[in-house]
XYZ file of C-alpha atoms in Angstrom:
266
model
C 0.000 0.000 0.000
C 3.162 2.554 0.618
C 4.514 1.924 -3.177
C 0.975 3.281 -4.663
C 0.744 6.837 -3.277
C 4.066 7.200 -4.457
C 2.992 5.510 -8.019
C 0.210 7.999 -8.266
C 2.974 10.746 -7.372
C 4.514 9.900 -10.434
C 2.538 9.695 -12.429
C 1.313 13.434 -11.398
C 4.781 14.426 -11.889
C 4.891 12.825 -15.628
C 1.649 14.720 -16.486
C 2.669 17.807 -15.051
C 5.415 17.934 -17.472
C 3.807 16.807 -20.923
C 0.950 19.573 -19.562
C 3.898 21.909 -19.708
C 5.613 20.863 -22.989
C 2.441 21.977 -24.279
C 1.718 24.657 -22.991
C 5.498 26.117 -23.732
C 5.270 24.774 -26.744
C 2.985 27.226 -28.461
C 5.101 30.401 -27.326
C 8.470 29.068 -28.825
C 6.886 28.574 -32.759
C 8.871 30.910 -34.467
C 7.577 31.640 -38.056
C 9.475 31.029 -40.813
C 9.734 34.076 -42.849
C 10.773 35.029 -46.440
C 14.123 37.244 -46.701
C 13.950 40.557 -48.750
C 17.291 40.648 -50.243
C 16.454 43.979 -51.714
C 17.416 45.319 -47.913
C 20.612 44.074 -47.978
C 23.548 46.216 -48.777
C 27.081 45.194 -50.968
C 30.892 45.761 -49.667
C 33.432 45.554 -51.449
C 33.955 45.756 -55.470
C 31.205 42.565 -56.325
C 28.251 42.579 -58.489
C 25.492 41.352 -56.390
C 22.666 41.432 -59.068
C 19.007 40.991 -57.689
C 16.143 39.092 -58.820
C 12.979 40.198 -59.429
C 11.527 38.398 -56.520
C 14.276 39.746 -53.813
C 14.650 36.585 -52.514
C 17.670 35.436 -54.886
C 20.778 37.175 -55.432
C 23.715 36.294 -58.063
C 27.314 37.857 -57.451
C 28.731 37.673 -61.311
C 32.109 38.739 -61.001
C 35.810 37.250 -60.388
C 37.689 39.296 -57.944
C 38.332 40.567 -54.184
C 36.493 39.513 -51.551
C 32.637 41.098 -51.674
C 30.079 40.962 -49.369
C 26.121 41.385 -49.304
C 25.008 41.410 -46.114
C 21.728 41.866 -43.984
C 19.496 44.947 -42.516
C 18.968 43.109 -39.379
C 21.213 41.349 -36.110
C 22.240 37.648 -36.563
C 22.108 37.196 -32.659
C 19.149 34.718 -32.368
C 18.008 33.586 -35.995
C 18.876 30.765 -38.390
C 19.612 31.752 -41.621
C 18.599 29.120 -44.674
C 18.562 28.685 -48.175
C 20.501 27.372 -51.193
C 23.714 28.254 -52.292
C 25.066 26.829 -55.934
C 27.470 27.950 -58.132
C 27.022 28.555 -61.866
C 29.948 28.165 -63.872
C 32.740 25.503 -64.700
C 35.831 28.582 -65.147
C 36.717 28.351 -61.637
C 37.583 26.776 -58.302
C 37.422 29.632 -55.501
C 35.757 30.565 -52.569
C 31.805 31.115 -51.617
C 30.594 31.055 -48.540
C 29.072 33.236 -45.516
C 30.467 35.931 -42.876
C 27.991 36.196 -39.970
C 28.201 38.793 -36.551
C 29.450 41.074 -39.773
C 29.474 44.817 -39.355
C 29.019 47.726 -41.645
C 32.469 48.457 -42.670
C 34.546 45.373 -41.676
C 35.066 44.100 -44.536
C 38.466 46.623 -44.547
C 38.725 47.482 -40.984
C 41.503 47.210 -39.375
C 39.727 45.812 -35.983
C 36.820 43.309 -36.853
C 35.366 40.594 -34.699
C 33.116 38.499 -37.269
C 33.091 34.907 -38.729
C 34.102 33.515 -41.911
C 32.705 30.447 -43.517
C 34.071 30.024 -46.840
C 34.277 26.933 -49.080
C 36.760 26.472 -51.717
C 36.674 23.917 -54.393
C 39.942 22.775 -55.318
C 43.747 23.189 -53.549
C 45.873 26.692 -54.930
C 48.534 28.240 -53.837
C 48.877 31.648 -53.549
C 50.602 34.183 -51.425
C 53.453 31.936 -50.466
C 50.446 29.243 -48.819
C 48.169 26.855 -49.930
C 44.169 27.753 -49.841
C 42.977 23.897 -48.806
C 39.291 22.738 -50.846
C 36.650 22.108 -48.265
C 34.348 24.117 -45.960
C 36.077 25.703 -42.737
C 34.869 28.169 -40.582
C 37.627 31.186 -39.049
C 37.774 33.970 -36.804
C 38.604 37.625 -38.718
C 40.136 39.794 -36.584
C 41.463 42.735 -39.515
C 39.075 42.770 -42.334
C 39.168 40.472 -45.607
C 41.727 41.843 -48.037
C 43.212 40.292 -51.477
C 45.456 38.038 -49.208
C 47.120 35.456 -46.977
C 44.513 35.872 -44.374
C 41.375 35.441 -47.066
C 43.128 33.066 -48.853
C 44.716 30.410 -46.633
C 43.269 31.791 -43.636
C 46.960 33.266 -42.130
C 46.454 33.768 -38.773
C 48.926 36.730 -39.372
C 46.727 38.648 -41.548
C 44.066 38.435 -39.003
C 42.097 35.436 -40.430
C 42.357 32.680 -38.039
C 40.755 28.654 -38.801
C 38.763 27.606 -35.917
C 37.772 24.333 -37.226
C 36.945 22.252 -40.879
C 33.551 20.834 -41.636
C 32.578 17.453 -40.281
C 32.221 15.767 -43.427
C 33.565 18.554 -45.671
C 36.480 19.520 -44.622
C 38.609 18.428 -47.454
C 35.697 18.195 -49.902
C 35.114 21.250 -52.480
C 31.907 22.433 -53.959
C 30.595 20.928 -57.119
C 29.418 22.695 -60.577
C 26.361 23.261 -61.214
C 25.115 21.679 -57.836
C 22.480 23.053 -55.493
C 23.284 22.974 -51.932
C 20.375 23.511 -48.818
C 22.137 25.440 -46.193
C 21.405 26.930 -42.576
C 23.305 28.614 -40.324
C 22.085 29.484 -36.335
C 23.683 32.168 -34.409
C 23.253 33.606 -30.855
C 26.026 34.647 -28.100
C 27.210 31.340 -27.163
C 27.292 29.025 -30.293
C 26.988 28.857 -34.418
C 25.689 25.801 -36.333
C 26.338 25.012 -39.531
C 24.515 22.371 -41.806
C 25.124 21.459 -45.526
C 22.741 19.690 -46.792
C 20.987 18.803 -43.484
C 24.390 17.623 -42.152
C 25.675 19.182 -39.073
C 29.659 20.450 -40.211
C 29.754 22.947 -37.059
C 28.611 23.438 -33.664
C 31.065 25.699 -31.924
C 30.751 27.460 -28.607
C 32.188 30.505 -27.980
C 31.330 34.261 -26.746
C 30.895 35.667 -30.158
C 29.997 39.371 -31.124
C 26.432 39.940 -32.737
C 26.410 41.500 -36.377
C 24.506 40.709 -39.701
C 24.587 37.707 -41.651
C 26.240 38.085 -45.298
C 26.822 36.362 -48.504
C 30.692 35.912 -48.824
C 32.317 35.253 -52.666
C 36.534 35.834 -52.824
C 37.262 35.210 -56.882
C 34.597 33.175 -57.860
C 31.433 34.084 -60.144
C 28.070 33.434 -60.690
C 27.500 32.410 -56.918
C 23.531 32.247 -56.769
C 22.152 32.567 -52.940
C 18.400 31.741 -53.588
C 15.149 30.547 -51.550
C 16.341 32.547 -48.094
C 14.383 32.308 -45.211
C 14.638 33.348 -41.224
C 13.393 31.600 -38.209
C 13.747 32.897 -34.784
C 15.524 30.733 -32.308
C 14.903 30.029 -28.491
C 16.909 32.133 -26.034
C 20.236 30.447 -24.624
C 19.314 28.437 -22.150
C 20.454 30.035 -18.217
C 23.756 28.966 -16.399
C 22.448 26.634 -13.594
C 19.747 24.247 -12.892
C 16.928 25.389 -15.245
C 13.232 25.394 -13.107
C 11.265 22.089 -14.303
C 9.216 25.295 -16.661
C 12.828 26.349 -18.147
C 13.224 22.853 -18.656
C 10.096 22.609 -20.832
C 10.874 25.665 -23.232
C 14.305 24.108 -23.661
C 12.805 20.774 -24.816
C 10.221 22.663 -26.818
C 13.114 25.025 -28.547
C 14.915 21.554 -29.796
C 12.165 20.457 -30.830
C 11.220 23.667 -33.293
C 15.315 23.605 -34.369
C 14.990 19.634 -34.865
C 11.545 20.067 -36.933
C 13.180 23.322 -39.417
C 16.104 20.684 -40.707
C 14.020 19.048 -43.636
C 15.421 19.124 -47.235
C 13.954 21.652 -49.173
C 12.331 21.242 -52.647
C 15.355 22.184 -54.889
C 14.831 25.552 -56.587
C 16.146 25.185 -60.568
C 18.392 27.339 -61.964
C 18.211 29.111 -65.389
């Protein structure tokens, strides 16, 4: 007879907390939203060329690094999309900054992060730029250089880690690839293609999020879309409610990762 109160007890407890993954549920449904690339603004000497819709954007040109980056903070969102390059004529870099600021693309003190991809090995600048997807911390802008190209920790780009599974693996032609990238104050995610390449913690300085190209054309960024995340979750033991949003907040980042319907290309 002692074993059953505490049974019942229990079984209070249990309901208690699916009542509460309900009810937190509902709050922490961010929608996801269409991005008006007609917003954003260019650095550097690129030619970011808009479609009709705003929601794609093509950078045509071969040269120094460019930039097309956001109206709004990356703190807190996930950034998605497709990214696909549309020429054979070269093997260079496309890629992302994100916690960018107006102006840091040539500053001399920046705090922002670089992920870049490059197709196949080159040397340049007395180093080798390795193919694969890394992401690095830029401490003094992005210049025609060691630190853009190899990531040179003297020239203020510095490698903080290579993808998961693409580390060592370039972009292809001609190939759409889904991408989305989560930011707040304490970590950045990374997926290709629905796989996870980074999850890094770190104290990391908000900014925008940008479209990054470093002499490659015809990058297309297409189909972009925001969600907002769930807050960091509090140093400590969360309350059994804190616990509830957290579980709810996975939940919301776990049910965004689906493959997108590819978007074709002209």
């Amino acid at each position: 007879m002692l074993d059953q109160p505490r049974f019942g007890r229990a079984q209070g407890c249990a309901a208690l907390l699916a009542t509460a993954l309900v009810a937190f549920a509902a709050p922490t449904q961010a929608a996801e939203t269409v991005v008006d690339l007609s917003t954003w603004t260019q650095e550097g000497a690129g030619n970011w060329v808009l479609a009709s819709d705003n929601n794609s954007v093509t950078q045509t040109v071969n040269g120094n690094p460019t930039i097309y980056y956001s109206d709004y903070q990356a703190f807190g969102n996930q950034l998605s999309g497709t990214i696909r390059v549309n020429t054979s004529s070269d093997d260079d870099f496309m890629g992302f900054v994100v916690g960018f600021n107006p102006g840091e693309l040539t500053g001399d003190v920046t705090d922002f992060l670089l992920i870049d991809w490059k197709q196949l090995n080159q040397g340049s600048f007395g180093c080798t730029a390795n193919a694969g997807l890394a992401i690095s911390h830029v401490t003094s802008g992005l210049a025609n250089s060691a630190g853009a190209w190899c990531h040179a920790s003297s020239d203020g780009v510095t490698e903080l880690a290579r993808g998961a599974t693409l580390g060592s693996t370039g972009w292809v032609d001609f190939v759409t690839y889904d991408f989305d990238i989560a930011y707040t104050a304490t970590n950045v995610k990374v997926w290709v293609d629905e796989v996870l390449q980074f999850n890094i913690d770190g104290s990391f300085s908000d900014g925008r999020f940008g479209f990054y190209n470093y002499s490659q054309a015809q990058v297309v960024y297409a189909g972009i879309t925001n969600i907002d995340l769930p807050p960091d979750p509090p140093t400590g033991v969360p309350e059994p409610t804190t616990w509830a949003m957290m579980i709810a907040g996975f939940g919301l980042v776990g049910a965004r990762m689906r493959r997108r319907t590819s978007i074709a290309f002209a």
